[in-house]
Coordinates of C-alpha atoms in Angstrom, one line a residue:
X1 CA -7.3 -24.1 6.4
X2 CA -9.9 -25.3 4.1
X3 CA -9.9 -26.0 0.2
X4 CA -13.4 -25.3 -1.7
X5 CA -14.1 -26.9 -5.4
X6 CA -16.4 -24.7 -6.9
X7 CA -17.3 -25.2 -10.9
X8 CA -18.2 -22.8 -13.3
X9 CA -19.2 -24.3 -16.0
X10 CA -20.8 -23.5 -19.4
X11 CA -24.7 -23.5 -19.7
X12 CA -26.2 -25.5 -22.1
X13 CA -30.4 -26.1 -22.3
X14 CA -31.8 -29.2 -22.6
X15 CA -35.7 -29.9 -23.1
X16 CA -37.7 -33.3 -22.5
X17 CA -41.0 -33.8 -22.7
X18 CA -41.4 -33.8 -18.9
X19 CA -40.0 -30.8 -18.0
X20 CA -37.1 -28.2 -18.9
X21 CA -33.6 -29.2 -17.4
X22 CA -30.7 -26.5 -17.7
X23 CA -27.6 -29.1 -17.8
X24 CA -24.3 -27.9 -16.6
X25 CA -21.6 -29.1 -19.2
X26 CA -18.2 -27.8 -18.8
X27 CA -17.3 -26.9 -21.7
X28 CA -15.2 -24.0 -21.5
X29 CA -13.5 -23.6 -18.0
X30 CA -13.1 -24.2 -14.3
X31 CA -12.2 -22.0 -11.3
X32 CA -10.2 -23.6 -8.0
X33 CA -10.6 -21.0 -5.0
X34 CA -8.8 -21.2 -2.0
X35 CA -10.8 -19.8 1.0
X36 CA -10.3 -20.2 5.1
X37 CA -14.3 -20.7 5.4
X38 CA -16.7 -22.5 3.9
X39 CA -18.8 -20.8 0.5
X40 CA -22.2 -21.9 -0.2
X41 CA -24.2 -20.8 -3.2
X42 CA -21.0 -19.6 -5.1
X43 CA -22.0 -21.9 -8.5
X44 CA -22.5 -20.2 -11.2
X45 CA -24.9 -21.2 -14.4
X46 CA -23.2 -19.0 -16.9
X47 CA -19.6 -19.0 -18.0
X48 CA -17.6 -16.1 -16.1
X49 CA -14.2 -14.7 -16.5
X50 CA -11.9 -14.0 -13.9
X51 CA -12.2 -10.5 -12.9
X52 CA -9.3 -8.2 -14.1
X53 CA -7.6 -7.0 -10.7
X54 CA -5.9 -3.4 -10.6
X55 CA -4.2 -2.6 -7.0
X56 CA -3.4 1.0 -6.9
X57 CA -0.9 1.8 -4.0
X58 CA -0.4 5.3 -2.9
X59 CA 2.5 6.3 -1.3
X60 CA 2.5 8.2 2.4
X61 CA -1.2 8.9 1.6
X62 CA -2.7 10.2 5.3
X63 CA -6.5 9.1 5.4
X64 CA -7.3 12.8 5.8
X65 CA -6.3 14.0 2.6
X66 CA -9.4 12.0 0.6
X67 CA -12.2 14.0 0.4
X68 CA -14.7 11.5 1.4
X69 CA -13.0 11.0 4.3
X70 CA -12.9 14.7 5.1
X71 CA -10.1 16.6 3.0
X72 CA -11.5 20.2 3.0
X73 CA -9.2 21.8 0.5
X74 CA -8.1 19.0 -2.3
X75 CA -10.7 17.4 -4.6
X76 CA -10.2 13.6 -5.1
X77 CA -13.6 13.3 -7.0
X78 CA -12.2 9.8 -8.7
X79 CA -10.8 8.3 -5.7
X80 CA -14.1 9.1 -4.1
X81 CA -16.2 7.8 -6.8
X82 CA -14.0 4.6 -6.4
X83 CA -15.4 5.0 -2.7
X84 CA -19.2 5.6 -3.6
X85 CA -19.2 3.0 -6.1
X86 CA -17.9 0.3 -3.8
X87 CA -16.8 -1.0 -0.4
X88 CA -15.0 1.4 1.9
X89 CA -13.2 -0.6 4.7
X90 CA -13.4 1.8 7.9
X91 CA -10.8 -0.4 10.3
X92 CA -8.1 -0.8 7.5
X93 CA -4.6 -1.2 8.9
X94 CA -0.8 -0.9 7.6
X95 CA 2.3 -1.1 9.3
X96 CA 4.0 2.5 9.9
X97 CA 6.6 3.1 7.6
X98 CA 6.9 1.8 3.4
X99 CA 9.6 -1.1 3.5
X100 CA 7.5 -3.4 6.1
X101 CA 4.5 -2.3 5.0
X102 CA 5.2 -3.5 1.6
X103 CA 6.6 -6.2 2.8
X104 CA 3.4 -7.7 4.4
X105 CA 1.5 -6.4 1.6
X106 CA 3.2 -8.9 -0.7
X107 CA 4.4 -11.6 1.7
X108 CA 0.6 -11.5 3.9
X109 CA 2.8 -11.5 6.7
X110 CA 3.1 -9.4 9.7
X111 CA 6.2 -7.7 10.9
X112 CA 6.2 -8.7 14.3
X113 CA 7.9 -12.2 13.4
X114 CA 11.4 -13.5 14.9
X115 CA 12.6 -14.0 11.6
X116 CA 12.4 -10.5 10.3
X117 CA 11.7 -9.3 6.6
X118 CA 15.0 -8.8 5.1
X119 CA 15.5 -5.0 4.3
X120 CA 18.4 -4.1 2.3
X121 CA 20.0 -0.4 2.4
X122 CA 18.7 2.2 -0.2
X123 CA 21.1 4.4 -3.0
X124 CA 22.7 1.0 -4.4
X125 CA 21.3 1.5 -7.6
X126 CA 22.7 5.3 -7.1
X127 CA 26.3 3.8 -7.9
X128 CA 26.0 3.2 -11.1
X129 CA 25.7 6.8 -11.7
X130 CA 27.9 7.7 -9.0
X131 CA 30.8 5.0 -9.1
X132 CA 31.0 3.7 -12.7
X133 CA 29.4 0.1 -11.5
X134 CA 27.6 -2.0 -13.6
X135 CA 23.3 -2.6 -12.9
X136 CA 24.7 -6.5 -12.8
X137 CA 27.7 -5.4 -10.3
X138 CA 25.3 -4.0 -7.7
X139 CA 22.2 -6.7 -8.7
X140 CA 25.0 -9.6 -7.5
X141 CA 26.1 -7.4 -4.6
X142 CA 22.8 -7.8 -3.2
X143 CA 21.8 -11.6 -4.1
X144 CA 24.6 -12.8 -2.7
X145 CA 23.8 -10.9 0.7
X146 CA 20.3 -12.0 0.6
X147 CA 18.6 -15.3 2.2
X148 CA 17.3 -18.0 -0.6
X149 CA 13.3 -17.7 -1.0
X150 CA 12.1 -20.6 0.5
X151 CA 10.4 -22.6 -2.3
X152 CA 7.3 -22.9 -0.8
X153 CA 7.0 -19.4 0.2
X154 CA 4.0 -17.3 -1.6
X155 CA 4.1 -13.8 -2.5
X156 CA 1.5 -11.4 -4.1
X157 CA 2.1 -11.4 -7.6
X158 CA 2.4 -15.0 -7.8
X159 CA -0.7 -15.9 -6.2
X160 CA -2.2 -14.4 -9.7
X161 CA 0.2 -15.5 -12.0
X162 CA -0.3 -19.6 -11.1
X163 CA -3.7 -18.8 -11.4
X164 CA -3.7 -17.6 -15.1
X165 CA -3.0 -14.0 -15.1
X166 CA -0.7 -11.9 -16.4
X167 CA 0.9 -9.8 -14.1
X168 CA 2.9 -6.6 -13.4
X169 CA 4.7 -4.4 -11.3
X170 CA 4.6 -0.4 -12.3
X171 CA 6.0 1.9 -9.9
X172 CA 8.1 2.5 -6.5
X173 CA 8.7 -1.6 -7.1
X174 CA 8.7 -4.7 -4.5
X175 CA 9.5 -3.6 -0.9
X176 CA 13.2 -2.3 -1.0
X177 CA 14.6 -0.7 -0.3
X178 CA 16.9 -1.9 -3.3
X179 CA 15.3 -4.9 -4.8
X180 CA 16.8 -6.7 -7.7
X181 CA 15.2 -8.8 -11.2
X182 CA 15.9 -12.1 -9.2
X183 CA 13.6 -11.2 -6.7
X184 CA 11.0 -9.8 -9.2
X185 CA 10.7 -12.6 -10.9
X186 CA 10.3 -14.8 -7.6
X187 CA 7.9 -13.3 -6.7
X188 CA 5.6 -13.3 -9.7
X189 CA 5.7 -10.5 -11.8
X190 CA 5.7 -11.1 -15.6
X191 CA 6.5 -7.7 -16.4
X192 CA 7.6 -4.8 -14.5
X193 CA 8.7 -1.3 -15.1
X194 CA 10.2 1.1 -12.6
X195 CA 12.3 2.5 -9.8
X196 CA 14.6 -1.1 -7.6
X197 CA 15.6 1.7 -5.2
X198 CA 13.6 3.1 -3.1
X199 CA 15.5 6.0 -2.0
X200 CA 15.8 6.9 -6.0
X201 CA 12.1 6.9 -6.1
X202 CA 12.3 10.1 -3.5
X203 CA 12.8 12.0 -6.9
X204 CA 11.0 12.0 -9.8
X205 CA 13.3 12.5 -13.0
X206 CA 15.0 9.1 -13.0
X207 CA 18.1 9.1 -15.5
X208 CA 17.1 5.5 -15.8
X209 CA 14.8 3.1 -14.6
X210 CA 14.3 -0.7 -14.8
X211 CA 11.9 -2.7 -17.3
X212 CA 12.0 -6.7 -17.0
X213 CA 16.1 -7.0 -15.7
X214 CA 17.0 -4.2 -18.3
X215 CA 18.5 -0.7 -17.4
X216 CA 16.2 1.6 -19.1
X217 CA 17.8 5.3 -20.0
X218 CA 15.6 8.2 -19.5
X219 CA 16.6 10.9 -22.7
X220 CA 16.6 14.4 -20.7
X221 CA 16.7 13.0 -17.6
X222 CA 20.6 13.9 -16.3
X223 CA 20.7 14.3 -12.2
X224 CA 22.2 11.2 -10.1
X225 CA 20.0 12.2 -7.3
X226 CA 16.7 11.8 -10.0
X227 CA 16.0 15.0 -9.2
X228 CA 15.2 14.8 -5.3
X229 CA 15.2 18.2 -3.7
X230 CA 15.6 19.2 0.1
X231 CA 13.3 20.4 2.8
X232 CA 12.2 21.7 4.8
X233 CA 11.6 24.7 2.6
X234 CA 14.3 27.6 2.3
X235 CA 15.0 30.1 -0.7
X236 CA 17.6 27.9 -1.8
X237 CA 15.2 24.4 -1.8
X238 CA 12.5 26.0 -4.0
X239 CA 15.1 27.5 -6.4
X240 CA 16.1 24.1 -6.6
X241 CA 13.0 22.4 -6.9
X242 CA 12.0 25.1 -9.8
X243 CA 15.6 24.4 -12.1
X244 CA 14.7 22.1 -14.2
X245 CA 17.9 21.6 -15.8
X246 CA 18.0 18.2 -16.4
X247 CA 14.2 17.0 -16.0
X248 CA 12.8 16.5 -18.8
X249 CA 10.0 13.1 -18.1
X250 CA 8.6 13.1 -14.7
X251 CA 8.6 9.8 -13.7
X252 CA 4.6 9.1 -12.4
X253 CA 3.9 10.1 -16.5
X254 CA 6.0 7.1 -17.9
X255 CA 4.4 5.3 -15.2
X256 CA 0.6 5.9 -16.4
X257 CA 2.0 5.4 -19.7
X258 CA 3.1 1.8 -18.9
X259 CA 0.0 1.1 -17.0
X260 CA -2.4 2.0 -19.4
X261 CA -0.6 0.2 -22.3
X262 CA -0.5 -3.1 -20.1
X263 CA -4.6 -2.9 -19.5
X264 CA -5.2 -2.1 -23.5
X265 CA -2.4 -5.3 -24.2
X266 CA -3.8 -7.8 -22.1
X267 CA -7.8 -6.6 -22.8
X268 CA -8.1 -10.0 -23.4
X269 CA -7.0 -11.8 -20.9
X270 CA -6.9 -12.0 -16.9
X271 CA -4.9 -9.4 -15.7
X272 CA -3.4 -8.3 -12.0
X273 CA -1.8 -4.4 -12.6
X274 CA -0.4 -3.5 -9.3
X275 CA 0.6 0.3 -9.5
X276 CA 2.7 1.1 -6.4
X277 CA 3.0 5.1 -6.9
X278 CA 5.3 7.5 -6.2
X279 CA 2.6 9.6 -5.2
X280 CA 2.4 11.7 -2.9
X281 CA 5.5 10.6 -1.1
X282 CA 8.1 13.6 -1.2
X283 CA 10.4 15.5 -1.3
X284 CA 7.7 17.7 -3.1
X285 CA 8.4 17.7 -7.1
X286 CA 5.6 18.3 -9.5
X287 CA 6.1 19.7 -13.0
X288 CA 3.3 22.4 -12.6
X289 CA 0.6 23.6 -10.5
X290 CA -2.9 22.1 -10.6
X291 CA -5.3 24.8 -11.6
X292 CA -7.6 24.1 -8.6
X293 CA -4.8 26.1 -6.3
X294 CA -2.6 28.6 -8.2
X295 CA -5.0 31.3 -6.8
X296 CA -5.8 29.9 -3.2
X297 CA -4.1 32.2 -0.9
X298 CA -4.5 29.8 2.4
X299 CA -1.5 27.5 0.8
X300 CA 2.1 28.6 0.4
X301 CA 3.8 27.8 -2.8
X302 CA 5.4 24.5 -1.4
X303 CA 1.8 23.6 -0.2
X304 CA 0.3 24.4 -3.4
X305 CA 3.1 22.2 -4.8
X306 CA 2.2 18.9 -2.4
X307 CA -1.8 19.6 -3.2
X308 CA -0.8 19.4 -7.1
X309 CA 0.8 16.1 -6.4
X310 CA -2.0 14.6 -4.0
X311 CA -4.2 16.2 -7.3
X312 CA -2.6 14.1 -9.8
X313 CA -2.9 10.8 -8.1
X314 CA -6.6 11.4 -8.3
X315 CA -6.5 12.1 -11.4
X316 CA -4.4 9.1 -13.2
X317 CA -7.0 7.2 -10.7
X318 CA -9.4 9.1 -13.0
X319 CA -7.4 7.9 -16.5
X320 CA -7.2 4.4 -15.4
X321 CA -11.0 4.0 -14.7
X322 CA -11.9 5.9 -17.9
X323 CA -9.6 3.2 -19.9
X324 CA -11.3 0.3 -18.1
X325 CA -14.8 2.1 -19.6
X326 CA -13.0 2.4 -23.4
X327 CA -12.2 -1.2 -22.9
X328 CA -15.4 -2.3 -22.1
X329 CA -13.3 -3.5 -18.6
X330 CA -15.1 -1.7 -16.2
X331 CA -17.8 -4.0 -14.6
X332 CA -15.6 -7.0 -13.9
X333 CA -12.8 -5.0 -12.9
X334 CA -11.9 -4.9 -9.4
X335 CA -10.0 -1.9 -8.7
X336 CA -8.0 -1.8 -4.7
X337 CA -7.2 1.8 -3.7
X338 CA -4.9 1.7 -0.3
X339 CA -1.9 3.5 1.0
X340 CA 1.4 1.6 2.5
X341 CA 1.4 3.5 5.7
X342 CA -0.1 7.4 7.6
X343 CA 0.5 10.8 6.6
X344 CA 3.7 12.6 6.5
X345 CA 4.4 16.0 5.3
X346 CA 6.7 17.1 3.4
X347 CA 5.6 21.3 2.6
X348 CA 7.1 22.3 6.2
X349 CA 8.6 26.0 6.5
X350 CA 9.1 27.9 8.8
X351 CA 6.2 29.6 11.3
X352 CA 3.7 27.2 9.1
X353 CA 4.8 23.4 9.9
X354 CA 8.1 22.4 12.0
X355 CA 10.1 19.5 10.7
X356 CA 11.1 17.8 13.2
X357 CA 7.6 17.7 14.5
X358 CA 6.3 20.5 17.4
X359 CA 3.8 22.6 18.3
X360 CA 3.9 25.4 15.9
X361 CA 3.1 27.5 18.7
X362 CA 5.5 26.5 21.7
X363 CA 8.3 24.9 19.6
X364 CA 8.1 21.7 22.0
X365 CA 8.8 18.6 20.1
X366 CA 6.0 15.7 19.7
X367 CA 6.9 12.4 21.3
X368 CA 3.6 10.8 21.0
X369 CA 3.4 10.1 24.6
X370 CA 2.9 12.6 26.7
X371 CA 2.9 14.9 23.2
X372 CA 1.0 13.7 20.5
X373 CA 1.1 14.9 17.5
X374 CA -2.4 16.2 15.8
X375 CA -2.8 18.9 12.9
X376 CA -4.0 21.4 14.2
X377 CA -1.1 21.6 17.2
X378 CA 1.4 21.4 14.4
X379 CA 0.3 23.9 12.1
X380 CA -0.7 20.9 9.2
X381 CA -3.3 23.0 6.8
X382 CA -4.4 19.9 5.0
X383 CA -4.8 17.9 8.2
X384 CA -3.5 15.0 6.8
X385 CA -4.1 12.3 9.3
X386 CA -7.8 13.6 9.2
X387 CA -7.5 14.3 13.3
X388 CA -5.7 11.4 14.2
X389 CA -2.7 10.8 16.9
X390 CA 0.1 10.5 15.2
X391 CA 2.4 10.2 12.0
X392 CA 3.7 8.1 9.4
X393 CA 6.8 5.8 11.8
X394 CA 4.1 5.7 14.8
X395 CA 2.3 2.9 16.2
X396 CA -0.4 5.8 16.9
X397 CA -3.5 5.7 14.3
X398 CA -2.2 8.4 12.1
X399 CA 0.6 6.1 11.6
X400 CA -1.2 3.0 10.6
X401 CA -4.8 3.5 9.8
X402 CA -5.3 3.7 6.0
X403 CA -7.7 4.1 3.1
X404 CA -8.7 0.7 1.7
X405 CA -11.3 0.7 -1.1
X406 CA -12.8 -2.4 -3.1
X407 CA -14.9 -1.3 -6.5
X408 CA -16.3 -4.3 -8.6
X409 CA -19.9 -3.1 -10.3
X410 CA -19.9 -6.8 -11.0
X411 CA -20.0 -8.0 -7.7
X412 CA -19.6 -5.1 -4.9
X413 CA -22.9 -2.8 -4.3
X414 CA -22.0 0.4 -4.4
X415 CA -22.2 2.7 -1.3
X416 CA -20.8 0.1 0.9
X417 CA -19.1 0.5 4.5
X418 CA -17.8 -2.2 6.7
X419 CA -16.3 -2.1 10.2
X420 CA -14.7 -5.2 10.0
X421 CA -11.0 -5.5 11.0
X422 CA -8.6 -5.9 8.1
X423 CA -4.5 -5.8 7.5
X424 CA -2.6 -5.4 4.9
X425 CA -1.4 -8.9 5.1
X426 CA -4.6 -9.7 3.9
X427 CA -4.7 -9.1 0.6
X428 CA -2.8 -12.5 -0.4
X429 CA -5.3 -14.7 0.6
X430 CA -7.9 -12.5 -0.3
X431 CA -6.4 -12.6 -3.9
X432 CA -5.7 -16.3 -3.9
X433 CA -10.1 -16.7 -3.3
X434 CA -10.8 -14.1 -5.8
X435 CA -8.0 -15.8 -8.5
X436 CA -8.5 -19.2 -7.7
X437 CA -5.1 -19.8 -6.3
X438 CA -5.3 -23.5 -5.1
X439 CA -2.2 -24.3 -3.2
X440 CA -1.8 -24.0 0.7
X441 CA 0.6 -21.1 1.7
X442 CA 1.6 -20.0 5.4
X443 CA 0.2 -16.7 5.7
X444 CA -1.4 -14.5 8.6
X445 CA -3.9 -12.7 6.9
X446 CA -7.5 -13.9 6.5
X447 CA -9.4 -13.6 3.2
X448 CA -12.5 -10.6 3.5
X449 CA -13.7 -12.1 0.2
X450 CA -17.1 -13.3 1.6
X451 CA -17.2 -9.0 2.8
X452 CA -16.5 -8.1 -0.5
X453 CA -19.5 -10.5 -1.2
X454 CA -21.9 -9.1 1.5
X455 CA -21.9 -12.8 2.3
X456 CA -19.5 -12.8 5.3
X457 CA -20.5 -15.2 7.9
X458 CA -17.9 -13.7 10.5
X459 CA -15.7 -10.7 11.3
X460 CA -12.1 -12.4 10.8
X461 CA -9.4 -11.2 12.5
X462 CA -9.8 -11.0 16.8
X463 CA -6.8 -8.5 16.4
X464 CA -4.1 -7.3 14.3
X465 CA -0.6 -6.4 15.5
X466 CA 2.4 -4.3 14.0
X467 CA 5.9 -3.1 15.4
X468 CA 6.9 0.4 15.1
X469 CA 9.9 2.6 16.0
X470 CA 8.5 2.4 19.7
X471 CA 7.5 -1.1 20.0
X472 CA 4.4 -2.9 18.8
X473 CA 0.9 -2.4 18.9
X474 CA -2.5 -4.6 18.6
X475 CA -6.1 -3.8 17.4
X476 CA -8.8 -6.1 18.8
X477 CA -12.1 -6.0 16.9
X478 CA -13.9 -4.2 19.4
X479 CA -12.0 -1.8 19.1
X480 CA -9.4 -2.0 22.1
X481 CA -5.3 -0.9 21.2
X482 CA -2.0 -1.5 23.1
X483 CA 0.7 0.0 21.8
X484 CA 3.6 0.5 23.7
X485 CA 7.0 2.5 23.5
X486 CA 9.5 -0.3 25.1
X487 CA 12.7 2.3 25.7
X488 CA 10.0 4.3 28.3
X489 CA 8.3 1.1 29.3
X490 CA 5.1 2.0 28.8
X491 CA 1.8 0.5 27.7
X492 CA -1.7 2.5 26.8
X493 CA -4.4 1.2 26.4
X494 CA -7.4 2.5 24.4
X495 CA -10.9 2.3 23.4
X496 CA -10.8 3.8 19.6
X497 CA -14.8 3.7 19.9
X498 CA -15.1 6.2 22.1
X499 CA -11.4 8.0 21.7
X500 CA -10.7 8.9 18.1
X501 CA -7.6 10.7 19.3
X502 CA -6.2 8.7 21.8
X503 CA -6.2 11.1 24.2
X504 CA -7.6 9.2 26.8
X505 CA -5.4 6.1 28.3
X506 CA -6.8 3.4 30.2
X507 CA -4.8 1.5 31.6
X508 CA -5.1 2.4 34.8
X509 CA -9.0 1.9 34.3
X510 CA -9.0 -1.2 33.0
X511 CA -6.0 -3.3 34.3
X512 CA -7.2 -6.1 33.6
X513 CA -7.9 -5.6 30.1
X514 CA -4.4 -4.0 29.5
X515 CA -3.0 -7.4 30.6
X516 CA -5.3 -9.4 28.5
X517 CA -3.6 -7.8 25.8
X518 CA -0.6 -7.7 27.2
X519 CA -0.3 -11.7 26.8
X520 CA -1.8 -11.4 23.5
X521 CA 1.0 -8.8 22.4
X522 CA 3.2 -10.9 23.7
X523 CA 1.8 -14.3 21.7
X524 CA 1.7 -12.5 18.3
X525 CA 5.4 -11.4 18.9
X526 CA 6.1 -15.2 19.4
X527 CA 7.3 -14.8 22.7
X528 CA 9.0 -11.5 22.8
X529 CA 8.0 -8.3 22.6
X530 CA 11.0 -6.8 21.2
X531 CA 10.5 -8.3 17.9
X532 CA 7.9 -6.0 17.6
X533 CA 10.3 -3.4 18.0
X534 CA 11.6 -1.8 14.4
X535 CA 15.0 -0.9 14.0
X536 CA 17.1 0.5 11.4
X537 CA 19.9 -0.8 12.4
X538 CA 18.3 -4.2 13.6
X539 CA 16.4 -5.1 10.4
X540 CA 17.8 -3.7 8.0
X541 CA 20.4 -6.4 6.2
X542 CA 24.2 -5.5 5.7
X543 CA 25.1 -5.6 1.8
X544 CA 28.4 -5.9 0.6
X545 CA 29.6 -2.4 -1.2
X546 CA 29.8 -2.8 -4.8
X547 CA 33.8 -3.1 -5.8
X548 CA 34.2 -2.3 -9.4
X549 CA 36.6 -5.3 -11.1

């Protein structure tokens, strides 16, 4: 690990008789940047502020249902103009499902560790509608069941807040699945707004939600449940979903409202908005249709639904870049669109989609070995994954492949692709160069800033690794992939290059490759594989119930 001084000073001329002599006084600030590398040629003459930083976070977003990456039926023309105006990362991974994926996104480490991310159970906020418990009775429940923070541990939020900003949370918050203020605060938020429980966020007309430690009541908003519905879809589950008896504020509206009021607050400062959506994670619940498909006949009303919601997340994309403009914001802005994890659907009905996954055709269930799961086998109309193998809770790409976007006008030429191998446990120590966070912090990511640059001097990562339901799986840079499913004992071994799909395994090809990997599997699980091996039961933590005194 290296540490780089770099200066940015005020410019003040000075002329002599001999010659002209622009001398650097610093007058009005300096920037510490932590980076793995070396930087050259990174002083600056002028006096620059930090760039604002806004990470948008969609939630079970499949690749496929972007329109520049393919998406034949929804328009996303400001997530795409996001992608046209800056760097699209092509080899962008995530871990498979929302907990650890979050998880490594704000602790930049992977979840194939010994030491597993502590994942606490979902619906504990639930109780205090439920069971008459206090927000501090079930908050204490789940301190006391949790590990202390080590106090030299880093997370996300914090990275940016000891290097100036001002910081906040808005959204589907922290990594759950019930979080608490304690653990906000840790881990570096200044303000924050929205849903601790995770499984609460699966509907979207909270009676409450939380702002900075304090129970917020939604007026209108009178369902436990927040409103979730059930699928797949029945008679019964769309009557449901259209009573709107007791929904009043849908919840990604008070969201946007927060978010926007935090940009136009802290105009004037350094700020870091991360915005972990809702959207377009299910069950499906939107207050009306978009426009674009209340007449298009190839979607069913449920579908039509799900489009509307994938619709809005494009367009509050759209709202938050046209506030950045208003501001005057916009060119020293960078603005991060990624998703936590692959596609999953949640518009299945019978004789269009089966839920549990099969072939719409034969009925036969997917078991993404010797049945993978693609669209167009399972009846999926958007084609979610964009033709990947796989689903959200795979170690197949559909499962782990997602967008990730970089747009800073200031910085970033527009119209930018890069192959280059990234996680999602990057983003800390990409943050910490960008915010000039100076401090040395274990993490396992590797900072892209010199890509974000065009500078980069190297392609980072040799591989990247992630468990899964199955077992884990590793991406080299070339473009080799193990992934394994341990309970079957088996190994594959492709060559995403020259197989998309994975539909062509290797192993038997290239044996010597698939125990190259093999031993480097094995290395990155710290010595066994089956910590690489996600299980409900296995990581997620035991909490105490909640006894009322």
């Amino acid at each position: 690990m290296k540490f780089c001084l770099r200066y940015t000073l005020g410019g003040l001329k000075i002329k002599t008789a001999m010659n002209r002599i622009f001398f650097l006084v610093a007058l009005s600030s300096f920037v510490l940047f932590f980076s793995c590398k070396s930087n050259t040629n990174q002083t600056k003459d002028v006096v620059e502020r930090k760039p604002n930083i806004i990470l948008i976070y969609a939630d079970d977003l499949g690749i496929g249902l972007l329109g520049h990456e393919g998406q034949q039926i929804i328009k996303t023309p400001h997530i795409d103009a996001l992608a046209s105006g800056g760097l699209r990362f092509q080899n962008a991974y995530a871990n498979m499902l929302c907990a650890p994926a979050r998880a490594s996104l704000i602790t930049g480490l992977t979840d194939c560790h010994a030491q597993k991310f502590e994942i606490t159970p979902g619906a504990m906020y639930k109780k205090i509608s439920t069971d008459n418990v206090t927000p501090t009775e079930v908050e204490n429940s789940i301190n006391q069941a949790l590990r202390p923070i080590p106090a030299d541990q880093v997370f996300l939020g914090q990275v940016a807040k000891e290097a100036g900003y001002k910081t906040a949370e808005i959204g589907k918050l922290e990594w759950g699945f019930s979080a608490t203020d304690q653990q906000m605060k840790r881990h570096g938020w200044d303000y924050y707004y929205g849903y601790l429980d995770h499984v609460r966020a699966h509907g979207f007309y909270p009676p409450f939600l939380f702002e900075n430690g304090k129970k917020v009541n939604i007026k209108g908003n009178t369902l436990a449940n927040a409103g979730k519905t059930g699928e797949p879809e029945t008679p019964e589950n769309l009557t449901d979903r259209h009573d709107m008896r007791g929904k009043v504020h849908y919840s990604q509206d008070l969201f946007m409202n927060r978010a926007l009021n935090f940009i136009e607050t802290n105009r004037d400062n350094p700020f870091f908005l991360y915005f972990p959506t809702q959207l377009p994670h299910g069950p499906v619940a939107i207050p009306k249709i978009h426009p674009d498909f209340v007449n298009d006949d190839r979607l069913t009303p449920i579908e039509k639904e799900y489009a509307s919601m994938v619709k809005m997340l494009d367009d509050n994309v759209g709202q938050l870049m046209q506030k950045l403009k208003e501001l005057e914001l916009d060119e020293n802005t960078i603005v991060i669109f990624t998703a936590d994890n692959g596609h999953e659907i949640y518009y299945a009905q019978e004789g269009r989609v089966l839920k549990p996954y099969a072939n719409i055709e034969t009925g036969k269930r997917f078991n993404d070995v010797e049945h993978k799961y693609y669209s167009n086998l399972a009846g999926d109309v958007f084609d979610g994954n964009g033709g990947q193998a796989g689903m959200k809770r795979s170690n197949l790409q559909g499962g782990i492949r997602v967008p990730l976007i970089f747009r800073w006008p200031a910085k970033i030429q527009p119209g930018k692709t890069t192959k280059r191998l990234v996680a999602n446990y990057d983003l800390v120590a990409t943050l910490a160069e960008v915010t000039g966070f100076n401090e040395p912090f274990r993490t396992d990511g590797i900072s892209y800033y010199d890509e974000l640059l065009g500078t980069s001097i190297d392609n980072g990562h040799e591989s990247v690794v992630y468990s899964s339901y199955t077992g884990p799986t590793l991406v080299t840079k070339e473009g080799w992939k193990i992934r394994t499913d341990l309970k079957k004992e088996v190994f594959e071994l492709f060559f995403l290059p020259e197989d998309y799909k994975e539909e062509k395994d290797l192993s038997d090809e290239h044996p010597d490759k698939l125990e190259a990997l093999k031993k480097e599997l094995l290395k990155a699980c710290e010595g066994d594989l089956k910590n690489g091996f996600f299980s409900n039961g296995g990581s997620i933590m035991k909490v105490p119930s909640v006894v009322k005194k």
